[in-house]
mmCIF file of C-alpha atoms and ligand atoms in Angstrom:
data_model
loop_
_atom_site.group_PDB
_atom_site.id
_atom_site.type_symbol
_atom_site.label_atom_id
_atom_site.label_comp_id
_atom_site.label_asym_id
_atom_site.label_seq_id
_atom_site.Cartn_x
_atom_site.Cartn_y
_atom_site.Cartn_z
ATOM 1 C CA MET A 1 -7.726 -4.895 -43.541
ATOM 2 C CA LYS A 2 -10.454 -6.406 -41.000
ATOM 3 C CA LYS A 3 -9.070 -8.973 -38.333
ATOM 4 C CA ASP A 4 -10.907 -11.608 -36.982
ATOM 5 C CA PHE A 5 -10.722 -13.345 -33.274
ATOM 6 C CA LEU A 6 -11.624 -17.106 -34.344
ATOM 7 C CA SER A 7 -8.572 -18.679 -32.931
ATOM 8 C CA PHE A 8 -5.096 -17.602 -31.763
ATOM 9 C CA GLU A 9 -3.359 -18.960 -34.517
ATOM 10 C CA PRO A 10 -3.122 -16.028 -36.677
ATOM 11 C CA PHE A 11 -1.933 -13.659 -34.057
ATOM 12 C CA ALA A 12 1.407 -13.315 -32.871
ATOM 13 C CA LYS A 13 2.048 -13.567 -29.052
ATOM 14 C CA ALA A 14 2.801 -10.002 -28.797
ATOM 15 C CA GLU A 15 -0.848 -9.402 -29.991
ATOM 16 C CA LEU A 16 -2.466 -11.497 -27.735
ATOM 17 C CA GLN A 17 -0.513 -10.108 -24.911
ATOM 18 C CA SER A 18 -1.469 -6.633 -25.947
ATOM 19 C CA MET A 19 -5.113 -7.955 -25.933
ATOM 20 C CA LEU A 20 -4.632 -8.775 -22.202
ATOM 21 C CA ASP A 21 -2.703 -5.844 -21.264
ATOM 22 C CA LEU A 22 -5.684 -3.799 -22.655
ATOM 23 C CA SER A 23 -8.073 -5.852 -20.434
ATOM 24 C CA ILE A 24 -6.104 -5.714 -17.174
ATOM 25 C CA TRP A 25 -5.729 -1.816 -17.928
ATOM 26 C CA MET A 26 -9.513 -1.356 -18.274
ATOM 27 C CA LYS A 27 -10.044 -3.644 -15.121
ATOM 28 C CA LYS A 28 -7.370 -1.479 -13.415
ATOM 29 C CA GLU A 29 -7.939 2.208 -14.126
ATOM 30 C CA ARG A 30 -12.225 1.537 -14.921
ATOM 31 C CA PRO A 31 -11.589 4.424 -17.638
ATOM 32 C CA ARG A 32 -14.709 6.301 -17.867
ATOM 33 C CA ASN A 33 -14.013 8.008 -21.094
ATOM 34 C CA PHE A 34 -12.492 5.084 -23.082
ATOM 35 C CA LYS A 35 -15.331 4.438 -25.769
ATOM 36 C CA PRO A 36 -13.792 2.919 -28.754
ATOM 37 C CA LEU A 37 -17.117 1.528 -29.537
ATOM 38 C CA ALA A 38 -18.676 4.602 -29.797
ATOM 39 C CA ASP A 39 -21.539 4.884 -32.317
ATOM 40 C CA LYS A 40 -20.900 1.297 -33.189
ATOM 41 C CA THR A 41 -23.216 -1.510 -32.999
ATOM 42 C CA VAL A 42 -22.274 -5.560 -32.521
ATOM 43 C CA ALA A 43 -24.412 -8.256 -33.795
ATOM 44 C CA LEU A 44 -24.163 -11.189 -31.350
ATOM 45 C CA ILE A 45 -25.537 -14.552 -32.594
ATOM 46 C CA PHE A 46 -25.990 -17.277 -29.986
ATOM 47 C CA GLU A 47 -26.431 -20.739 -31.210
ATOM 48 C CA LYS A 48 -26.236 -22.462 -28.089
ATOM 49 C CA PRO A 49 -27.218 -21.217 -24.496
ATOM 50 C CA SER A 50 -24.768 -18.615 -22.422
ATOM 51 C CA LEU A 51 -24.616 -16.628 -19.318
ATOM 52 C CA ARG A 52 -20.805 -15.308 -19.237
ATOM 53 C CA THR A 53 -20.503 -14.941 -22.576
ATOM 54 C CA HIS A 54 -23.492 -13.212 -23.639
ATOM 55 C CA VAL A 55 -23.528 -11.084 -20.542
ATOM 56 C CA SER A 56 -20.162 -10.056 -20.421
ATOM 57 C CA PHE A 57 -20.267 -9.298 -24.164
ATOM 58 C CA GLU A 58 -23.448 -6.880 -23.823
ATOM 59 C CA VAL A 59 -21.801 -5.006 -20.804
ATOM 60 C CA GLY A 60 -18.724 -4.855 -22.462
ATOM 61 C CA ILE A 61 -19.754 -3.479 -25.323
ATOM 62 C CA LEU A 62 -21.992 -0.776 -23.402
ATOM 63 C CA GLN A 63 -19.120 0.197 -21.249
ATOM 64 C CA LEU A 64 -17.045 0.727 -24.844
ATOM 65 C CA GLY A 65 -19.446 3.073 -25.768
ATOM 66 C CA GLY A 66 -21.303 0.543 -28.258
ATOM 67 C CA GLN A 67 -24.662 -1.137 -28.525
ATOM 68 C CA SER A 68 -25.705 -4.715 -29.479
ATOM 69 C CA VAL A 69 -28.045 -6.493 -31.274
ATOM 70 C CA TYR A 70 -28.605 -9.900 -29.765
ATOM 71 C CA LEU A 71 -29.752 -12.596 -32.253
ATOM 72 C CA ALA A 72 -30.956 -16.032 -30.703
ATOM 73 C CA GLY A 73 -29.882 -18.580 -33.580
ATOM 74 C CA SER A 74 -33.684 -20.041 -34.183
ATOM 75 C CA ILE A 75 -34.079 -16.416 -35.026
ATOM 76 C CA ILE A 76 -32.048 -16.259 -37.785
ATOM 77 C CA GLY A 77 -31.789 -19.638 -39.213
ATOM 78 C CA ILE A 78 -28.319 -20.006 -40.388
ATOM 79 C CA ASN A 79 -28.443 -22.831 -43.121
ATOM 80 C CA THR A 80 -31.967 -23.135 -42.971
ATOM 81 C CA ARG A 81 -33.740 -19.847 -43.580
ATOM 82 C CA GLU A 82 -30.724 -18.495 -44.363
ATOM 83 C CA SER A 83 -27.481 -18.939 -46.325
ATOM 84 C CA ILE A 84 -24.251 -17.937 -44.371
ATOM 85 C CA LYS A 85 -23.154 -15.759 -46.780
ATOM 86 C CA ASP A 86 -26.418 -13.700 -46.636
ATOM 87 C CA VAL A 87 -26.387 -13.610 -42.999
ATOM 88 C CA ALA A 88 -22.738 -12.331 -42.870
ATOM 89 C CA VAL A 89 -22.850 -10.006 -45.981
ATOM 90 C CA VAL A 90 -26.333 -8.345 -44.390
ATOM 91 C CA LEU A 91 -25.324 -7.836 -40.872
ATOM 92 C CA SER A 92 -21.898 -6.212 -42.391
ATOM 93 C CA GLN A 93 -24.119 -3.479 -43.661
ATOM 94 C CA TYR A 94 -25.580 -2.779 -40.158
ATOM 95 C CA ASN A 95 -22.852 -3.269 -37.937
ATOM 96 C CA ASP A 96 -18.837 -3.079 -36.935
ATOM 97 C CA VAL A 97 -18.618 -6.482 -35.477
ATOM 98 C CA ILE A 98 -20.058 -9.896 -35.384
ATOM 99 C CA VAL A 99 -19.709 -12.204 -32.225
ATOM 100 C CA ILE A 100 -20.714 -16.074 -33.069
ATOM 101 C CA ARG A 101 -21.366 -18.960 -30.769
ATOM 102 C CA THR A 102 -22.371 -21.946 -32.748
ATOM 103 C CA PHE A 103 -21.684 -25.449 -33.011
ATOM 104 C CA SER A 104 -19.642 -25.967 -36.380
ATOM 105 C CA HIS A 105 -16.288 -23.930 -36.722
ATOM 106 C CA THR A 106 -16.610 -24.026 -40.307
ATOM 107 C CA ILE A 107 -19.645 -21.698 -39.722
ATOM 108 C CA VAL A 108 -17.512 -19.181 -38.054
ATOM 109 C CA GLU A 109 -14.763 -19.394 -40.575
ATOM 110 C CA GLN A 110 -17.453 -19.110 -43.461
ATOM 111 C CA ILE A 111 -19.254 -16.069 -41.272
ATOM 112 C CA ALA A 112 -15.848 -14.452 -41.255
ATOM 113 C CA ALA A 113 -15.074 -15.135 -44.841
ATOM 114 C CA TYR A 114 -17.593 -13.561 -46.197
ATOM 115 C CA ALA A 115 -18.058 -10.782 -43.384
ATOM 116 C CA SER A 116 -16.822 -7.332 -44.287
ATOM 117 C CA ILE A 117 -16.348 -6.498 -40.233
ATOM 118 C CA PRO A 118 -14.525 -8.458 -37.768
ATOM 119 C CA VAL A 119 -15.970 -11.884 -36.563
ATOM 120 C CA ILE A 120 -15.336 -12.738 -32.856
ATOM 121 C CA ASN A 121 -15.686 -16.827 -31.830
ATOM 122 C CA ALA A 122 -17.541 -16.786 -28.824
ATOM 123 C CA LEU A 123 -17.469 -20.712 -28.665
ATOM 124 C CA THR A 124 -17.502 -23.519 -31.378
ATOM 125 C CA ASP A 125 -17.442 -27.388 -30.867
ATOM 126 C CA LEU A 126 -13.809 -26.913 -31.850
ATOM 127 C CA LEU A 127 -12.348 -23.716 -29.732
ATOM 128 C CA HIS A 128 -13.533 -21.118 -27.038
ATOM 129 C CA PRO A 129 -10.653 -18.839 -27.104
ATOM 130 C CA CYS A 130 -12.211 -15.765 -25.349
ATOM 131 C CA GLN A 131 -12.710 -18.120 -22.118
ATOM 132 C CA VAL A 132 -9.032 -19.242 -22.402
ATOM 133 C CA MET A 133 -7.829 -15.358 -22.701
ATOM 134 C CA ALA A 134 -9.666 -14.697 -19.806
ATOM 135 C CA ASP A 135 -8.132 -17.877 -18.165
ATOM 136 C CA ALA A 136 -4.572 -16.341 -19.236
ATOM 137 C CA MET A 137 -5.089 -13.108 -17.800
ATOM 138 C CA THR A 138 -6.358 -14.639 -14.432
ATOM 139 C CA LEU A 139 -3.093 -16.592 -13.954
ATOM 140 C CA MET A 140 -1.185 -13.780 -14.756
ATOM 141 C CA GLU A 141 -3.057 -11.724 -12.395
ATOM 142 C CA LEU A 142 -1.743 -14.661 -9.922
ATOM 143 C CA GLY A 143 1.765 -14.528 -10.841
ATOM 144 C CA ARG A 144 1.348 -18.311 -12.133
ATOM 145 C CA PHE A 145 2.015 -18.243 -15.767
ATOM 146 C CA SER A 146 5.475 -19.274 -16.154
ATOM 147 C CA PRO A 147 7.194 -21.653 -18.089
ATOM 148 C CA SER A 148 7.501 -23.715 -15.106
ATOM 149 C CA THR A 149 3.571 -23.670 -14.260
ATOM 150 C CA LYS A 150 2.504 -27.064 -14.569
ATOM 151 C CA ILE A 151 -1.521 -26.972 -15.691
ATOM 152 C CA VAL A 152 -3.039 -29.862 -15.604
ATOM 153 C CA PHE A 153 -6.682 -30.457 -17.533
ATOM 154 C CA VAL A 154 -8.559 -33.058 -16.332
ATOM 155 C CA GLY A 155 -11.238 -34.678 -18.347
ATOM 156 C CA ASP A 156 -12.558 -34.113 -22.027
ATOM 157 C CA GLY A 157 -10.400 -33.309 -24.889
ATOM 158 C CA ASN A 158 -12.984 -30.687 -25.708
ATOM 159 C CA ASN A 159 -12.692 -26.704 -27.188
ATOM 160 C CA MET A 160 -11.564 -25.844 -23.771
ATOM 161 C CA VAL A 161 -8.765 -28.172 -24.070
ATOM 162 C CA ASN A 162 -8.092 -27.381 -27.702
ATOM 163 C CA SER A 163 -7.795 -23.593 -27.272
ATOM 164 C CA TRP A 164 -5.703 -24.383 -24.236
ATOM 165 C CA LEU A 165 -3.286 -26.028 -26.651
ATOM 166 C CA GLU A 166 -3.508 -22.905 -29.098
ATOM 167 C CA LEU A 167 -2.325 -20.620 -26.269
ATOM 168 C CA ALA A 168 0.688 -23.301 -25.110
ATOM 169 C CA ALA A 169 1.795 -22.890 -28.846
ATOM 170 C CA GLN A 170 2.183 -18.984 -28.238
ATOM 171 C CA PHE A 171 2.827 -18.868 -23.924
ATOM 172 C CA PRO A 172 5.369 -21.422 -22.526
ATOM 173 C CA PHE A 173 3.765 -23.309 -19.722
ATOM 174 C CA HIS A 174 3.884 -27.194 -18.515
ATOM 175 C CA PHE A 175 0.377 -28.511 -19.763
ATOM 176 C CA VAL A 176 -0.783 -31.786 -18.912
ATOM 177 C CA ILE A 177 -4.040 -33.220 -20.225
ATOM 178 C CA ALA A 178 -5.648 -36.361 -18.489
ATOM 179 C CA ALA A 179 -8.105 -37.726 -20.529
ATOM 180 C CA PRO A 180 -9.895 -41.184 -21.042
ATOM 181 C CA ALA A 181 -9.229 -43.080 -24.319
ATOM 182 C CA GLY A 182 -10.860 -42.037 -27.304
ATOM 183 C CA TYR A 183 -11.749 -38.259 -25.756
ATOM 184 C CA ALA A 184 -8.266 -36.517 -26.738
ATOM 185 C CA PRO A 185 -8.078 -33.247 -27.870
ATOM 186 C CA ASP A 186 -8.155 -32.381 -31.953
ATOM 187 C CA PRO A 187 -5.103 -34.135 -33.483
ATOM 188 C CA ALA A 188 -4.022 -31.109 -35.528
ATOM 189 C CA ILE A 189 -4.356 -28.465 -33.188
ATOM 190 C CA LEU A 190 -2.367 -31.213 -30.734
ATOM 191 C CA ASN A 191 -0.113 -31.429 -33.362
ATOM 192 C CA ARG A 192 0.581 -27.904 -34.203
ATOM 193 C CA ALA A 193 0.995 -27.008 -30.419
ATOM 194 C CA GLN A 194 3.912 -29.986 -29.803
ATOM 195 C CA HIS A 195 5.740 -28.688 -32.886
ATOM 196 C CA ALA A 196 5.883 -25.293 -31.766
ATOM 197 C CA GLY A 197 7.988 -26.168 -29.379
ATOM 198 C CA VAL A 198 6.901 -23.630 -27.096
ATOM 199 C CA SER A 199 5.535 -25.436 -23.913
ATOM 200 C CA ALA A 200 5.971 -28.672 -22.597
ATOM 201 C CA ILE A 201 2.609 -30.906 -23.532
ATOM 202 C CA GLU A 202 1.735 -34.556 -21.957
ATOM 203 C CA ILE A 203 -1.279 -36.563 -22.562
ATOM 204 C CA VAL A 204 -2.092 -39.094 -19.970
ATOM 205 C CA HIS A 205 -4.587 -41.140 -19.043
ATOM 206 C CA ASP A 206 -4.423 -41.522 -15.227
ATOM 207 C CA PRO A 207 -5.678 -38.376 -13.383
ATOM 208 C CA LEU A 208 -3.920 -38.899 -10.181
ATOM 209 C CA GLU A 209 -0.376 -39.525 -11.936
ATOM 210 C CA ALA A 210 -1.030 -36.177 -13.800
ATOM 211 C CA ALA A 211 -2.351 -34.192 -10.771
ATOM 212 C CA THR A 212 1.235 -34.735 -8.948
ATOM 213 C CA ASP A 213 2.610 -31.440 -8.494
ATOM 214 C CA ALA A 214 0.331 -29.410 -10.460
ATOM 215 C CA ASP A 215 0.033 -25.627 -9.767
ATOM 216 C CA VAL A 216 -3.332 -25.418 -11.730
ATOM 217 C CA LEU A 217 -5.975 -27.798 -12.065
ATOM 218 C CA TYR A 218 -8.873 -27.386 -14.336
ATOM 219 C CA THR A 219 -11.713 -29.171 -15.434
ATOM 220 C CA ASP A 220 -14.802 -28.578 -18.036
ATOM 221 C CA VAL A 221 -18.170 -30.386 -18.285
ATOM 222 C CA TRP A 222 -18.116 -33.956 -19.448
ATOM 223 C CA VAL A 223 -20.934 -33.707 -21.834
ATOM 224 C CA SER A 224 -20.845 -30.039 -23.719
ATOM 225 C CA MET A 225 -23.304 -28.305 -25.092
ATOM 226 C CA GLY A 226 -24.691 -30.303 -28.290
ATOM 227 C CA GLN A 227 -23.550 -33.556 -27.245
ATOM 228 C CA GLU A 228 -26.215 -34.109 -24.775
ATOM 229 C CA GLU A 229 -27.710 -37.629 -26.771
ATOM 230 C CA GLU A 230 -24.223 -38.969 -25.622
ATOM 231 C CA ARG A 231 -24.663 -38.284 -22.036
ATOM 232 C CA ALA A 232 -24.784 -41.969 -20.919
ATOM 233 C CA ALA A 233 -21.599 -42.985 -22.808
ATOM 234 C CA ARG A 234 -19.885 -40.144 -21.648
ATOM 235 C CA THR A 235 -20.984 -40.653 -18.050
ATOM 236 C CA GLN A 236 -19.256 -43.672 -18.431
ATOM 237 C CA ALA A 237 -15.941 -42.623 -19.879
ATOM 238 C CA PHE A 238 -15.442 -40.242 -17.795
ATOM 239 C CA ASN A 239 -15.884 -41.925 -14.145
ATOM 240 C CA GLY A 240 -12.568 -41.227 -11.821
ATOM 241 C CA TYR A 241 -12.217 -38.013 -13.810
ATOM 242 C CA GLN A 242 -12.907 -35.697 -11.374
ATOM 243 C CA ILE A 243 -11.235 -32.899 -9.786
ATOM 244 C CA ASN A 244 -11.714 -33.586 -5.749
ATOM 245 C CA ALA A 245 -10.279 -33.232 -2.453
ATOM 246 C CA ALA A 246 -8.231 -36.511 -3.148
ATOM 247 C CA LEU A 247 -6.824 -35.274 -6.151
ATOM 248 C CA LEU A 248 -6.248 -31.761 -5.284
ATOM 249 C CA LYS A 249 -4.149 -33.702 -2.261
ATOM 250 C CA ARG A 250 -1.801 -34.687 -5.159
ATOM 251 C CA ALA A 251 -0.894 -31.271 -6.426
ATOM 252 C CA GLN A 252 1.359 -28.428 -4.906
ATOM 253 C CA LYS A 253 -0.132 -26.719 -1.697
ATOM 254 C CA ASP A 254 -1.149 -23.806 -3.576
ATOM 255 C CA CYS A 255 -2.681 -25.196 -6.222
ATOM 256 C CA VAL A 256 -5.490 -23.086 -7.665
ATOM 257 C CA VAL A 257 -8.527 -24.927 -9.304
ATOM 258 C CA MET A 258 -10.387 -23.618 -12.466
ATOM 259 C CA HIS A 259 -13.422 -24.044 -14.213
ATOM 260 C CA CYS A 260 -14.889 -22.701 -17.342
ATOM 261 C CA LEU A 261 -18.475 -22.979 -15.759
ATOM 262 C CA PRO A 262 -21.060 -23.674 -15.795
ATOM 263 C CA ALA A 263 -20.104 -26.885 -13.405
ATOM 264 C CA HIS A 264 -21.873 -30.046 -12.854
ATOM 265 C CA ARG A 265 -21.135 -30.557 -9.013
ATOM 266 C CA GLY A 266 -20.573 -34.454 -8.444
ATOM 267 C CA GLU A 267 -19.494 -34.952 -12.166
ATOM 268 C CA GLU A 268 -16.645 -33.517 -13.524
ATOM 269 C CA ILE A 269 -15.550 -31.519 -9.740
ATOM 270 C CA THR A 270 -17.316 -31.836 -6.337
ATOM 271 C CA ALA A 271 -18.925 -28.801 -4.783
ATOM 272 C CA ASP A 272 -16.352 -28.607 -1.756
ATOM 273 C CA VAL A 273 -13.714 -27.758 -4.517
ATOM 274 C CA LEU A 274 -15.565 -25.766 -6.819
ATOM 275 C CA GLU A 275 -16.567 -23.785 -3.901
ATOM 276 C CA GLY A 276 -13.080 -24.265 -1.681
ATOM 277 C CA SER A 277 -10.426 -21.787 -0.993
ATOM 278 C CA GLN A 278 -8.491 -22.811 -3.593
ATOM 279 C CA SER A 279 -10.961 -22.366 -6.220
ATOM 280 C CA VAL A 280 -10.451 -18.863 -8.838
ATOM 281 C CA VAL A 281 -13.551 -20.017 -10.632
ATOM 282 C CA LEU A 282 -15.185 -16.537 -9.480
ATOM 283 C CA PRO A 283 -12.414 -14.483 -10.778
ATOM 284 C CA GLN A 284 -12.020 -16.586 -14.072
ATOM 285 C CA ALA A 285 -15.642 -15.736 -14.844
ATOM 286 C CA GLN A 286 -15.072 -12.151 -13.649
ATOM 287 C CA ASN A 287 -12.221 -11.499 -16.148
ATOM 288 C CA ARG A 288 -14.530 -12.667 -18.980
ATOM 289 C CA LEU A 289 -15.759 -8.716 -18.923
ATOM 290 C CA HIS A 290 -12.335 -7.594 -19.120
ATOM 291 C CA VAL A 291 -11.033 -9.870 -21.727
ATOM 292 C CA GLN A 292 -14.143 -9.280 -24.214
ATOM 293 C CA LYS A 293 -13.368 -5.675 -23.764
ATOM 294 C CA GLY A 294 -9.435 -6.125 -24.254
ATOM 295 C CA ILE A 295 -10.466 -8.038 -27.605
ATOM 296 C CA LEU A 296 -12.966 -5.577 -29.022
ATOM 297 C CA ALA A 297 -10.849 -2.630 -28.430
ATOM 298 C CA TYR A 298 -7.529 -4.117 -29.676
ATOM 299 C CA LEU A 299 -9.895 -4.968 -33.045
ATOM 300 C CA HIS A 300 -10.739 -1.342 -33.146
ATOM 301 C CA GLY A 301 -6.977 -0.483 -33.118
ATOM 302 C CA ALA A 302 -6.864 0.255 -29.307
ATOM 303 C CA ARG A 303 -2.975 -0.556 -28.199
ATOM 304 C CA MET A 304 -1.204 -0.074 -24.571
ATOM 305 C CA PRO A 305 1.800 1.889 -25.546
ATOM 306 C CA ALA A 306 4.110 -0.653 -23.579
ATOM 307 C CA ARG A 307 3.654 -3.226 -21.096
ATOM 308 C CA TYR A 308 1.438 -1.767 -18.564
ATOM 309 C CA GLU A 309 3.985 -2.009 -16.012
ATOM 310 C CA ASP A 310 6.594 0.455 -17.870
ATOM 311 C CA VAL A 311 4.158 2.726 -19.186
ATOM 312 C CA VAL A 312 4.432 6.702 -18.514
ATOM 313 C CA THR A 313 1.248 7.598 -19.704
ATOM 314 C CA ASN A 314 -1.048 4.887 -19.353
ATOM 315 C CA GLU A 315 -3.725 5.612 -22.012
ATOM 316 C CA PRO A 316 -4.083 3.414 -24.934
ATOM 317 C CA VAL A 317 -3.007 4.765 -28.239
ATOM 318 C CA PHE A 318 -4.898 4.023 -31.549
ATOM 319 C CA ILE A 319 -3.464 2.545 -34.554
HETATM 320 N N1 LIG B 1 -17.782 -20.423 -19.800
HETATM 321 C C1 LIG B 1 -18.753 -19.809 -20.481
HETATM 322 O O1 LIG B 1 -18.317 -19.628 -21.711
HETATM 323 O O2 LIG B 1 -19.816 -20.057 -20.053
HETATM 324 P P1 LIG B 1 -21.424 -19.712 -20.729
HETATM 325 O O3 LIG B 1 -21.501 -20.749 -21.760
HETATM 326 O O4 LIG B 1 -22.144 -19.182 -19.863
HETATM 327 O O5 LIG B 1 -21.099 -18.323 -21.712
HETATM 328 N N1 LIG B 2 -17.194 -27.377 -23.312
HETATM 329 C C1 LIG B 2 -18.170 -26.721 -22.842
HETATM 330 C C2 LIG B 2 -17.850 -25.421 -22.755
HETATM 331 C C3 LIG B 2 -18.915 -24.639 -22.315
HETATM 332 C C4 LIG B 2 -18.417 -23.140 -21.539
HETATM 333 C C5 LIG B 2 -19.362 -26.320 -23.847
HETATM 334 O O1 LIG B 2 -18.846 -26.456 -24.848
HETATM 335 O O2 LIG B 2 -20.495 -26.930 -23.602
#
């Protein structure tokens, strides 16, 4: 049965770990003959702008032996020129995977329901799982992804936070969200993450209180794609929800700073911190490539035989 990657929820922790192991293996070994997408094509639908997600998927698909077909949302006209069902069914006849970035998460769910091929969520208003996989990989590489790691998100309870909460339902860490009133994460996702009982999860309003002794400080834009008309209200609401030198001082000395990018210097983060010695935003962005490949390879049956550190023959197997 085909498997989609729309959110972390349907996956077991071991499956997510397996995707990360594949990603880490590919980054380390740069295998030239590992081509799980040979003779395959991937349709890339983007109804919102993108730099990292678009390019890392295009390059990752090529490196795995496949080809991509880029489809700007305006060209297809989902729900205007074409029904969701027709888009999903027709693309399934030509391609082997659909990657889609769009607004409503229900569009991605409906595409996945009608498609006979795997569908990957490249960002919706609700979730951004590919980014959070790259973030998890970055923290694993840095040795900062343990039950005691205090990860503090400062700002909007948006798609990034919702995916972090889904990760916290699977992998243990201490997750603190500092968001202004009215900008909390999705209540159902928050509830599921808290009830999973895997991670300690807190929501506070005060960024300074949240940042105290943080191991990781994370932020994202105040105005996400599609919210441009709310800019004035959001700029006011998020005043003070900024990662800057004063906030960083409250954290652990070796705290790392993360941002999914694109960043707005002087809004959610200052330029000195974004580009400072504690920032890991560029390794995060680089890992997008390795993680897209790990997800694509996993959905095509590739598995590391065991945890990377333990393997004797370090080639993936196919199931
Ligand atoms: N972080 C991220 O998803 O970047 P893009 O919007 O450029 O793809
Ligand atoms: N929250 C941001 C993430 C961009 C990668 C947005 O949705 O625009």
